GROMACS .gro file of C-alpha atoms in nm:
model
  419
    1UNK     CA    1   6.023  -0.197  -0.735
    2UNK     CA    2   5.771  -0.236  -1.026
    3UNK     CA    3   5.933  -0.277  -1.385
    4UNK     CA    4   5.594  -0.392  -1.570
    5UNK     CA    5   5.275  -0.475  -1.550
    6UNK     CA    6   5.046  -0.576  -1.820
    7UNK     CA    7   4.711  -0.716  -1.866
    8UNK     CA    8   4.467  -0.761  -2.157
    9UNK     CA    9   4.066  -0.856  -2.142
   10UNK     CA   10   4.001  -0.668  -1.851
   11UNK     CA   11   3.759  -0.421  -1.798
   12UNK     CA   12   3.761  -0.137  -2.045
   13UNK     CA   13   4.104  -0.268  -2.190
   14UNK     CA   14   4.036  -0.531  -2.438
   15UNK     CA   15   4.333  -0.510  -2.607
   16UNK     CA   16   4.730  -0.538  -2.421
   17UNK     CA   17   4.794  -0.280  -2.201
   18UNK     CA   18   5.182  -0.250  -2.145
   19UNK     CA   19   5.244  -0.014  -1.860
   20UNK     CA   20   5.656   0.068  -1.792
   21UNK     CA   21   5.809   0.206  -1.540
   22UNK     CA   22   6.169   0.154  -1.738
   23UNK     CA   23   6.315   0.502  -1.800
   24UNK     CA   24   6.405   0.584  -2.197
   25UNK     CA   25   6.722   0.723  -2.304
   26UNK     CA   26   6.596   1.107  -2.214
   27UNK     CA   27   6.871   1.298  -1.970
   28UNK     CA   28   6.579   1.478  -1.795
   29UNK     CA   29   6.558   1.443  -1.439
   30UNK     CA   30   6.789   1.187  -1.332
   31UNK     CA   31   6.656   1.257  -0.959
   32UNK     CA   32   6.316   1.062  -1.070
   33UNK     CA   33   6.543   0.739  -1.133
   34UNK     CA   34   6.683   0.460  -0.976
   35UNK     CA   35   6.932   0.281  -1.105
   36UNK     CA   36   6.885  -0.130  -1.110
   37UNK     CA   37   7.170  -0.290  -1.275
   38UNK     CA   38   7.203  -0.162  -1.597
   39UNK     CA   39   6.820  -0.052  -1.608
   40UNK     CA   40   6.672   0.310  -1.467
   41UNK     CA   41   6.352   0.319  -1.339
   42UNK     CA   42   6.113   0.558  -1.266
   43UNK     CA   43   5.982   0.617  -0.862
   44UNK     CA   44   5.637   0.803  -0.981
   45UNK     CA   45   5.372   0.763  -1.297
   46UNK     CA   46   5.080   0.996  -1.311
   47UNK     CA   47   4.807   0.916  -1.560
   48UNK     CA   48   4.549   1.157  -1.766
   49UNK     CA   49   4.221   1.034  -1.913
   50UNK     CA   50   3.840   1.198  -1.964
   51UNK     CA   51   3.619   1.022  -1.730
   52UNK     CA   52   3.526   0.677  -1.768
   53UNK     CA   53   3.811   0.584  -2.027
   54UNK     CA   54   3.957   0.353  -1.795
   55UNK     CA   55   4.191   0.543  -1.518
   56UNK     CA   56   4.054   0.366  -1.262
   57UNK     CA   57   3.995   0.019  -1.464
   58UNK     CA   58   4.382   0.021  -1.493
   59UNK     CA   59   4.431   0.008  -1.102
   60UNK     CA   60   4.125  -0.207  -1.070
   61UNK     CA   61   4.391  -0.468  -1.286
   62UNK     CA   62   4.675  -0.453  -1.056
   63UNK     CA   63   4.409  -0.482  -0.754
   64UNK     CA   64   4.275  -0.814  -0.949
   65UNK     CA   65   4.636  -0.962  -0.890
   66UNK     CA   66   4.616  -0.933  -0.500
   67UNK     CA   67   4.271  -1.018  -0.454
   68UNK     CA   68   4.304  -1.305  -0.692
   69UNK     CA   69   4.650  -1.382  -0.482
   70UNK     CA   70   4.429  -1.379  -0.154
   71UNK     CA   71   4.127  -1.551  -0.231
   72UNK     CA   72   4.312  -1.851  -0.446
   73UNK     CA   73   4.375  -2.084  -0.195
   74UNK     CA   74   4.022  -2.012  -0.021
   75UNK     CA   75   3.843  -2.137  -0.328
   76UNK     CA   76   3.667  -2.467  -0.335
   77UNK     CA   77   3.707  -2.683  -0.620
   78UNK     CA   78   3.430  -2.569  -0.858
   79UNK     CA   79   3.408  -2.143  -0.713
   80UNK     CA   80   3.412  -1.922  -0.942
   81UNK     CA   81   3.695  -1.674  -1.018
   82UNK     CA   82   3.552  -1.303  -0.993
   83UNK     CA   83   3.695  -1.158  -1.308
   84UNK     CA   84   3.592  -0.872  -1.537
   85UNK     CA   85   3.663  -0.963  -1.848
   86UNK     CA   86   3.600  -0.671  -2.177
   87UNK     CA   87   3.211  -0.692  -2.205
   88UNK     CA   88   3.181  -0.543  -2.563
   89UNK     CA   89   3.307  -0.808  -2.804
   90UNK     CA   90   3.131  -1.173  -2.840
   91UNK     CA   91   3.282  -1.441  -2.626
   92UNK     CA   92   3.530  -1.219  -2.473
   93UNK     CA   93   3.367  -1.384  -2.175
   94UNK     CA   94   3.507  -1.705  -2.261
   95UNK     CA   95   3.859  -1.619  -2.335
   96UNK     CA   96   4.142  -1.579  -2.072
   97UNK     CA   97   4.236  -1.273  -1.896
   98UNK     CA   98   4.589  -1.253  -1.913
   99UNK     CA   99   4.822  -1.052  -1.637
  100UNK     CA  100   5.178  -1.023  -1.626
  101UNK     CA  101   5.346  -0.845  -1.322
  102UNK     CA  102   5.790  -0.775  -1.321
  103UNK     CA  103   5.951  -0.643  -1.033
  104UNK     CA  104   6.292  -0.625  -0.845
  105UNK     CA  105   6.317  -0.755  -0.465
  106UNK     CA  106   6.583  -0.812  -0.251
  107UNK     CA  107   6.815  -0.725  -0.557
  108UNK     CA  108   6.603  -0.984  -0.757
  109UNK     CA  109   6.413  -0.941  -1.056
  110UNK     CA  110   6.088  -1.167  -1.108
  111UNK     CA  111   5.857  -1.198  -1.396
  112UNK     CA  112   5.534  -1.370  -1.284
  113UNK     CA  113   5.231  -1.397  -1.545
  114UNK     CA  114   4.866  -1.638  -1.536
  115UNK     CA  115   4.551  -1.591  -1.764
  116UNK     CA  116   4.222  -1.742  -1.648
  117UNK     CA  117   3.882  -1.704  -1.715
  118UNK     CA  118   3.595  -1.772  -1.474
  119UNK     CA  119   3.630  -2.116  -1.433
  120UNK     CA  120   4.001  -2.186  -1.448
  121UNK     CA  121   4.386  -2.061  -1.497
  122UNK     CA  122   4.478  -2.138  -1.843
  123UNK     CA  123   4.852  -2.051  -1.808
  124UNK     CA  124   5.123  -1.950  -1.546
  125UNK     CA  125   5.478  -1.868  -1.504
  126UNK     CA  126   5.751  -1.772  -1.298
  127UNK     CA  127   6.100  -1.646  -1.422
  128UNK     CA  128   6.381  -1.505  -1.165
  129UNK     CA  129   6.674  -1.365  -1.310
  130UNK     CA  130   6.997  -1.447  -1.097
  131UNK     CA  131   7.184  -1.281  -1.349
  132UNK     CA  132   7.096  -1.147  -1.715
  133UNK     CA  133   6.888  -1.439  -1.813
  134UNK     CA  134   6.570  -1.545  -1.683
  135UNK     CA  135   6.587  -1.877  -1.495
  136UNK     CA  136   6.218  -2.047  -1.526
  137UNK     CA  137   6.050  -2.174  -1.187
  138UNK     CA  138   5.780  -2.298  -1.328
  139UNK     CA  139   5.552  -2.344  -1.647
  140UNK     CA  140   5.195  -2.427  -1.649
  141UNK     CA  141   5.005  -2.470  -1.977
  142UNK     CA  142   4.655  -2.565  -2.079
  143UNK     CA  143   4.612  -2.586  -1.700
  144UNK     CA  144   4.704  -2.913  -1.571
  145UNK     CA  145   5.049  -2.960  -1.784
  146UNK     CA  146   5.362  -2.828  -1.585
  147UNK     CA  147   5.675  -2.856  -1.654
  148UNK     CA  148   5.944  -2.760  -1.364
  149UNK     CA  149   6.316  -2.658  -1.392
  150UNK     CA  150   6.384  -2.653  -1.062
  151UNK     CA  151   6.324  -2.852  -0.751
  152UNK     CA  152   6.147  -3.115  -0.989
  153UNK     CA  153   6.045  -3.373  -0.776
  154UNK     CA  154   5.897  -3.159  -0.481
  155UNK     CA  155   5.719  -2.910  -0.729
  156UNK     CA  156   5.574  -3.214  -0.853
  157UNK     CA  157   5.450  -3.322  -0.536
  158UNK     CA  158   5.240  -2.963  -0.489
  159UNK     CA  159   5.133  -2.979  -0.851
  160UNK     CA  160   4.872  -3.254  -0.716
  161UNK     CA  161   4.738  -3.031  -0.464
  162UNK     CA  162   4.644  -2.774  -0.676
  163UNK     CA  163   4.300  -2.705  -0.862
  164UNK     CA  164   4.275  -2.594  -1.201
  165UNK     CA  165   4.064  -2.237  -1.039
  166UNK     CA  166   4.392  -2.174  -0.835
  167UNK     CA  167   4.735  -2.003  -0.867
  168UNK     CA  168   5.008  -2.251  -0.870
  169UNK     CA  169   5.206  -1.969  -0.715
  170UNK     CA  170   5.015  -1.918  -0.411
  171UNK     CA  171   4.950  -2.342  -0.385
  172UNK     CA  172   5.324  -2.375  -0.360
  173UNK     CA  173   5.396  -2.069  -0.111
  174UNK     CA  174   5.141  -2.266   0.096
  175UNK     CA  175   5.335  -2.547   0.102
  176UNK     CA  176   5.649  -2.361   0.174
  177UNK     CA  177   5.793  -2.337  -0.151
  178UNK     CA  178   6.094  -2.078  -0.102
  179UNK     CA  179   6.136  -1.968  -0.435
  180UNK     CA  180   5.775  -1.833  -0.491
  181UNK     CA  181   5.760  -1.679  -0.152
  182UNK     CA  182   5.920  -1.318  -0.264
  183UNK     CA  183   5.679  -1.276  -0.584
  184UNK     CA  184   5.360  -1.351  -0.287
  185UNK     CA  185   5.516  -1.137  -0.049
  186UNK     CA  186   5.579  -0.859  -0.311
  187UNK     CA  187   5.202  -0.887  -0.434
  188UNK     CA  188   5.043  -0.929  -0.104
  189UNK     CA  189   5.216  -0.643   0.073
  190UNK     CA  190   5.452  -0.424  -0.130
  191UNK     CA  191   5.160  -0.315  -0.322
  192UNK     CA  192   4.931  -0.072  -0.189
  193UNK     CA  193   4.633   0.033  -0.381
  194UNK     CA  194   4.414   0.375  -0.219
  195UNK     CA  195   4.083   0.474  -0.369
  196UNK     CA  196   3.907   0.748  -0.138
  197UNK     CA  197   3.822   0.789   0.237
  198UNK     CA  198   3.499   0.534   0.151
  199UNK     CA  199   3.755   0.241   0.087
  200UNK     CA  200   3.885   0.038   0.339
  201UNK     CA  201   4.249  -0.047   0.352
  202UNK     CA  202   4.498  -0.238   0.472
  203UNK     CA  203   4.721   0.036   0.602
  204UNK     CA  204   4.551   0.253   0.846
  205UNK     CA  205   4.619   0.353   1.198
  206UNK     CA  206   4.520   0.036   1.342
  207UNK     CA  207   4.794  -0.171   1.104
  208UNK     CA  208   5.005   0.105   1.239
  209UNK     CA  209   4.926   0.040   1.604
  210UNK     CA  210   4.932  -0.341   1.601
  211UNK     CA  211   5.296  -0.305   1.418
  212UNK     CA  212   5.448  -0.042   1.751
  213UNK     CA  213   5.502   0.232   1.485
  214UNK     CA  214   5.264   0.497   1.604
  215UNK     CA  215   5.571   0.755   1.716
  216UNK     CA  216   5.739   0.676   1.427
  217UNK     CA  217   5.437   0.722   1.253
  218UNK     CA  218   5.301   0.993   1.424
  219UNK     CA  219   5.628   1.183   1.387
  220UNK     CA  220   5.608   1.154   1.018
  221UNK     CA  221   5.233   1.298   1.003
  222UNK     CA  222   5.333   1.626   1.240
  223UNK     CA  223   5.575   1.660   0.976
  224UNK     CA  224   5.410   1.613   0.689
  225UNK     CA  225   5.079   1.812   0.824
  226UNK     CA  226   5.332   2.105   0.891
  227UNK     CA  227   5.518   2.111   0.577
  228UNK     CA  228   5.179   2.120   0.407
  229UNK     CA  229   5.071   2.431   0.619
  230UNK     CA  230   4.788   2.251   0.792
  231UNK     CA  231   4.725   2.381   1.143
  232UNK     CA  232   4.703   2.061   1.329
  233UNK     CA  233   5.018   2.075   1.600
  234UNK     CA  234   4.924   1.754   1.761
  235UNK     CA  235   4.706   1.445   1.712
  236UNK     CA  236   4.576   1.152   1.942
  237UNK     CA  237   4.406   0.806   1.908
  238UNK     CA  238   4.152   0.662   2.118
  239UNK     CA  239   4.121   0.303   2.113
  240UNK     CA  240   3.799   0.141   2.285
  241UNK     CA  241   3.646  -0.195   2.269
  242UNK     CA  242   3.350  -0.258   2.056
  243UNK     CA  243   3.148  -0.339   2.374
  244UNK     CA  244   3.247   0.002   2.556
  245UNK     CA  245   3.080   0.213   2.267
  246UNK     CA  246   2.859   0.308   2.534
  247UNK     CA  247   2.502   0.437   2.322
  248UNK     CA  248   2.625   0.332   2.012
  249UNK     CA  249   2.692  -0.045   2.146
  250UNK     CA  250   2.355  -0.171   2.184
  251UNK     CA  251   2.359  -0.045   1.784
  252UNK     CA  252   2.672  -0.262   1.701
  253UNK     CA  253   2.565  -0.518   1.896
  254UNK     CA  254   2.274  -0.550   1.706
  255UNK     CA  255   2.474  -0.546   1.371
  256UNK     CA  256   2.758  -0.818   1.540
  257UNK     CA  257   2.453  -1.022   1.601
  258UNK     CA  258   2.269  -0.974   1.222
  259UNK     CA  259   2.580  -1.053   1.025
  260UNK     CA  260   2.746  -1.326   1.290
  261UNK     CA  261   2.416  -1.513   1.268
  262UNK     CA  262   2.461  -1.536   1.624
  263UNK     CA  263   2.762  -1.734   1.628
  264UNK     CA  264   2.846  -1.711   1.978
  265UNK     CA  265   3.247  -1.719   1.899
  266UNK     CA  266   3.234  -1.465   1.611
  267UNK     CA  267   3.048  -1.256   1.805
  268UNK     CA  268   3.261  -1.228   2.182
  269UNK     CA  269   3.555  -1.143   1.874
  270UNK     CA  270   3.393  -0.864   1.753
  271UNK     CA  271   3.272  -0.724   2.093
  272UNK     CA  272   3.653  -0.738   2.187
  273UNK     CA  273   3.793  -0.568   1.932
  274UNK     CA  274   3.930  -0.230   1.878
  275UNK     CA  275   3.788   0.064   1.764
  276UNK     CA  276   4.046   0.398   1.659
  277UNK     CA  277   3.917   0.752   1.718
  278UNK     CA  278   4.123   1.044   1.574
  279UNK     CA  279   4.151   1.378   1.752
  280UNK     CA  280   4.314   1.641   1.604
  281UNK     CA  281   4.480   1.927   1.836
  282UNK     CA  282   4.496   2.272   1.734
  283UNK     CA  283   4.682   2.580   1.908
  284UNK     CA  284   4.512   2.938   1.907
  285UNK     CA  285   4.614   3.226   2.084
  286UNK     CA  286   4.795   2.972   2.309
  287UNK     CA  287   4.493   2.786   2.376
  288UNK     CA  288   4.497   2.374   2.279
  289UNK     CA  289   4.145   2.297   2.087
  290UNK     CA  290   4.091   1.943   1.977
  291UNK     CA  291   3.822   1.835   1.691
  292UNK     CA  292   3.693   1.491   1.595
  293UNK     CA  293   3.887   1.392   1.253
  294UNK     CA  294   3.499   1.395   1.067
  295UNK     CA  295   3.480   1.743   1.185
  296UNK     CA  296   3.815   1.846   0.966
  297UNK     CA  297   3.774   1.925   0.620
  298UNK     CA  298   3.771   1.657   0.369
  299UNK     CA  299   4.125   1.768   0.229
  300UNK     CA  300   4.248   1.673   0.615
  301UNK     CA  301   4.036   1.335   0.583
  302UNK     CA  302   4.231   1.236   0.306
  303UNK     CA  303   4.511   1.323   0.449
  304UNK     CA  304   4.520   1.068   0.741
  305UNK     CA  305   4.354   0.832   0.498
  306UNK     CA  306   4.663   0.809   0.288
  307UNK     CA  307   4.924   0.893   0.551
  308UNK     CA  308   4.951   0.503   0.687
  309UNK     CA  309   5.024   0.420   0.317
  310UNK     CA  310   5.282   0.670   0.243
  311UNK     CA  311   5.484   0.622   0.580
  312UNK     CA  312   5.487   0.239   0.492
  313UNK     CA  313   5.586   0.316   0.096
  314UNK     CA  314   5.846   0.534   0.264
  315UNK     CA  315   5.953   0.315   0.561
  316UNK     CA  316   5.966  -0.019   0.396
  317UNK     CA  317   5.997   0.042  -0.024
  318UNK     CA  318   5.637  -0.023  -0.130
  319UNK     CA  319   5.467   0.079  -0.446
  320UNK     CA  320   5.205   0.292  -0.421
  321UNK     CA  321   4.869   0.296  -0.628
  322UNK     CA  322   4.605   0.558  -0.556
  323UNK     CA  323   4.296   0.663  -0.763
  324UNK     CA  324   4.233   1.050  -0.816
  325UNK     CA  325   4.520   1.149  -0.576
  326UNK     CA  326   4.373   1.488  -0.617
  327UNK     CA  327   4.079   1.445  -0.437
  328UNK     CA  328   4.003   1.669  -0.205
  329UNK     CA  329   4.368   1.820  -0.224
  330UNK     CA  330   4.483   2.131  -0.321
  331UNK     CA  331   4.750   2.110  -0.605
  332UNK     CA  332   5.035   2.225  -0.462
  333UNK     CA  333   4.975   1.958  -0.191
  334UNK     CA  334   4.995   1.659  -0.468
  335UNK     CA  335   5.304   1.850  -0.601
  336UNK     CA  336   5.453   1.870  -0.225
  337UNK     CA  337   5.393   1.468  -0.226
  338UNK     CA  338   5.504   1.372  -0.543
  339UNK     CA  339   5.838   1.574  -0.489
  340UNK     CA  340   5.860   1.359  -0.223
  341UNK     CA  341   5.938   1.043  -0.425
  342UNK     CA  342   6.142   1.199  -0.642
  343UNK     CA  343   6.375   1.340  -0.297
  344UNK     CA  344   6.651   1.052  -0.260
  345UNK     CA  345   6.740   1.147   0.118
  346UNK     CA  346   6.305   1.107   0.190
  347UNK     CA  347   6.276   0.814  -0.015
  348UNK     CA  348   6.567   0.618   0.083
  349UNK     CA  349   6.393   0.265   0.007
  350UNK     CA  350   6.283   0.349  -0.351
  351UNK     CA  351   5.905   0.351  -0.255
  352UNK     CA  352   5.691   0.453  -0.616
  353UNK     CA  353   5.369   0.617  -0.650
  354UNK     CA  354   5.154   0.563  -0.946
  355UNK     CA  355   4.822   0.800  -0.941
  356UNK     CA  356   4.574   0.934  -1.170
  357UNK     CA  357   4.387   1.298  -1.155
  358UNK     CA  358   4.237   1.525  -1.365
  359UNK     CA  359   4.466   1.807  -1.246
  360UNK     CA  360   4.615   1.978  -1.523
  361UNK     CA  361   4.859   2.148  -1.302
  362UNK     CA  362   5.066   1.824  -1.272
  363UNK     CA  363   5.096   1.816  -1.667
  364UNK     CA  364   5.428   2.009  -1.613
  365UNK     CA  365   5.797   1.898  -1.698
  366UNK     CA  366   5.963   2.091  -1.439
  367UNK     CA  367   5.815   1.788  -1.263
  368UNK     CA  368   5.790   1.479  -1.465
  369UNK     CA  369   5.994   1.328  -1.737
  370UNK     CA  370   5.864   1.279  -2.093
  371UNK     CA  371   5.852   0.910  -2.024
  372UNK     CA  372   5.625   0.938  -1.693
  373UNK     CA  373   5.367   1.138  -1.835
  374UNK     CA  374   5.087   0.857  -1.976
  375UNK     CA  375   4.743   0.890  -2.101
  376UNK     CA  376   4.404   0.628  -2.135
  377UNK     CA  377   4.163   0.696  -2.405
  378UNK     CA  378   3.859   0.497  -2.508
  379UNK     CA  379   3.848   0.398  -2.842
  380UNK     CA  380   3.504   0.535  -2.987
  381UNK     CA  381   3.479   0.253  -3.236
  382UNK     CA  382   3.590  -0.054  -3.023
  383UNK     CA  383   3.471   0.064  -2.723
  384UNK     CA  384   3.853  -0.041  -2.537
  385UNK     CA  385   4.052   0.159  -2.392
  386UNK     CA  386   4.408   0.287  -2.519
  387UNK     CA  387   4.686   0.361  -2.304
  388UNK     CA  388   5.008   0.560  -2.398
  389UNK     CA  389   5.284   0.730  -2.287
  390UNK     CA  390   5.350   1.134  -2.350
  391UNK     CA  391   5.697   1.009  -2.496
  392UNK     CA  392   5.526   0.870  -2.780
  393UNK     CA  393   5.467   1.227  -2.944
  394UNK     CA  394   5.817   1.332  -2.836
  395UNK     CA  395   5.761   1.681  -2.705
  396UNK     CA  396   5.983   1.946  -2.693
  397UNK     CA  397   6.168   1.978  -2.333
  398UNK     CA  398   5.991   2.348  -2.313
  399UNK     CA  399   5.689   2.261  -2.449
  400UNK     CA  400   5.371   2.354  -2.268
  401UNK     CA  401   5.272   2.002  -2.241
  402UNK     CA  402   4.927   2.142  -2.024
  403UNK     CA  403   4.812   2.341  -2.312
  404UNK     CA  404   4.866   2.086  -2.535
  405UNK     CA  405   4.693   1.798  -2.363
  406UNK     CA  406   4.385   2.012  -2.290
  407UNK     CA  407   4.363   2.135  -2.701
  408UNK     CA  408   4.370   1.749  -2.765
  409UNK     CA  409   4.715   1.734  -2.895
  410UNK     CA  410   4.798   1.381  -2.702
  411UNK     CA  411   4.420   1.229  -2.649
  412UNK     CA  412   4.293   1.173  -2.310
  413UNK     CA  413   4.027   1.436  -2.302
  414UNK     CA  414   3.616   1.467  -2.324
  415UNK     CA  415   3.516   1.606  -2.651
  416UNK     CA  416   3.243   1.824  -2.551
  417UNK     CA  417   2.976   1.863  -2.801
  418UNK     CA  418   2.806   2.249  -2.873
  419UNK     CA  419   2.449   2.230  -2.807
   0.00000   0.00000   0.00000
């Protein structure tokens, strides 16, 4: 589960942005919680903003940690690291990003932070608690000094392997380093960040195929797709090579060919590989009609677009970052699924979903507690963004928290000008 996460020189955010999931001391909705140790924390976030004040540059930061986490080790020597540092201050440029990431697993809590720029990591760490105070793994400063508490002489031996453009962490999981292995792991595949159907991802049906979950999976979407009153009954994949496309292969093969640079190899892969065809079934007047999934509304799209990544959050504990979770839904839908993390007997693995939107409707505290309410505004002046929690302005427990927000009581809104 996610504790913390912040970052600072990234994007819109110029200053620290320190984003909790820690519950306060408020009573309210104890069935959002879970309890680790002597902490509470929180299974859902949603965040407010106008547009472009940085909603989606604050998910763009926690994405930065797993790309950065998957490309390190593929760098050469002298690459460059694709950061985005704050563009509207002098020399920001030049200064380090920094990023700093705590979580439980496996009844562990880890506290992993680097900065870097585009040419190096300055700094990195790795604390695991194995009880109330932080054991260190590893320190690196100035970005070739280490010093190692553990497991000195073998950390030492990996040190030398490392460059100064790459994560220490993810040079020692490489060479089998136990200790780091859970913070990688965590990064790499408990996180899940969803943007819109245009955005590939890691978990669709094809992860869900090569893993034998489809009934499991499938089971989950009749389920879901009836408790959201959607009329699909039944759904099926078709799975065909690349080379049986039939008229649309000579198309692909002309592609395979363009971006293989007609490497014979990468090209016999690609021709081999699967392709996953949704139909939908639907029953009327005891008839069975199917439809291509791009003939279903957009709402349905989404749908199966962020179905893989909620069964997984479910199944396996994941935390769950998606961009305008609204999109294309209706609000009661986005209600149905956050109520969903909040139900213990559902979400039996303490999956967490963290999502912005611009629906009002959410802003409700029959829903959400006080402390899970959070806004982003862009500072006018400094042109960096600001982000906050509702708990800040401590609000009543009645108080209409939607009409507030949208007569500018908490920030987060456009300020339209009369003509």
């Amino acid at each position: 589960m996610l504790i913390n996460f912040k970052f600072k020189n990234y994007k819109s955010y110029a200053e620290i942005c320190d984003f909790t999931m820690l519950a306060n001391k408020d009573k309210s909705h104890e069935e959002n919680l879970i309890q680790i140790g002597k902490d509470k924390v929180s299974t859902t976030h949603i965040i407010y903003g106008s547009n472009a004040s940085g909603k989606t540059s604050f998910i763009n930061a926690i994405e930065f940690i797993k790309l950065f986490s998957i490309m390190s080790n593929r760098l050469m020597e002298n690459s460059k690291i694709e950061i985005s540092p704050f563009k509207f201050r002098e020399n920001f440029s030049k200064i380090p990003s920094e990023f700093s990431i705590c979580f439980v697993k496996n009844d562990l809590k880890y506290n992993y932070s680097f900065s870097c720029n585009f040419e190096k990591v300055f700094d990195e760490k790795l604390d695991i608690y194995y009880s109330s105070k932080p054991t260190n793994i590893f320190t690196r400063k100035n970005t070739s000094e280490y010093k190692f508490n553990r497991d000195v002489k073998f950390l030492n031996e990996i040190k030398s392997k490392n460059t100064k453009n790459k994560l220490f962490l993810l040079t020692a999981a490489t060479w089998n380093y136990e200790k780091v292995k859970p913070v990688v792991d965590y990064i790499l595949n408990d996180i899940i960040v969803l943007y819109d159907i245009t955005q590939p991802t890691q978990y669709n049906i094809q992860y869900v195929i090569e893993n034998n979950d489809f009934d499991e999976y499938k089971q989950f979407c009749l389920n879901f797709l009836n408790n959201a009153d959607i009329s699909i009954s039944d759904f099926k994949i078709n799975i065909k090579k690349v080379k049986d496309l039939g008229k649309q292969a000579a198309f692909v093969n002309n592609l395979i060919h363009f971006f293989t640079n007609n490497n014979e190899e990468q090209i016999k892969k690609f021709e081999n590989s699967n392709t996953f065809n949704i139909q939908t079934i639907h029953q009327c007047n005891s008839n069975c009609y199917s439809l291509e999934l791009a003939e279903e509304s957009n709402g349905t799209q989404q749908l199966f677009y962020l179905a893989p990544a909620l069964f997984y959050a479910f199944k396996e504990g994941k935390t769950l970052f998606i961009d305008e979770i609204d999109k294309s839904l209706h609000p009661l839908l986005v209600e149905y699924i956050i109520k969903k993390f909040h139900d213990k007997n559902m979400n039996q693995k303490h999956a967490q979903l963290i999502c912005n939107t611009h629906d009002t409707n959410l802003l409700n505290l029959q829903l959400f507690r006080r402390d899970e309410i959070w806004f982003v505004e862009k500072n006018n002046f400094t042109a960096s963004t600001e982000m906050y929690a509702l708990s800040d302005f401590s609000p009543r427990k009645d108080e209409n928290v939607e009409k507030a927000y949208l007569l500018g009581r908490y920030g987060g809104i456009p300020f339209i000008k009369g003509e």
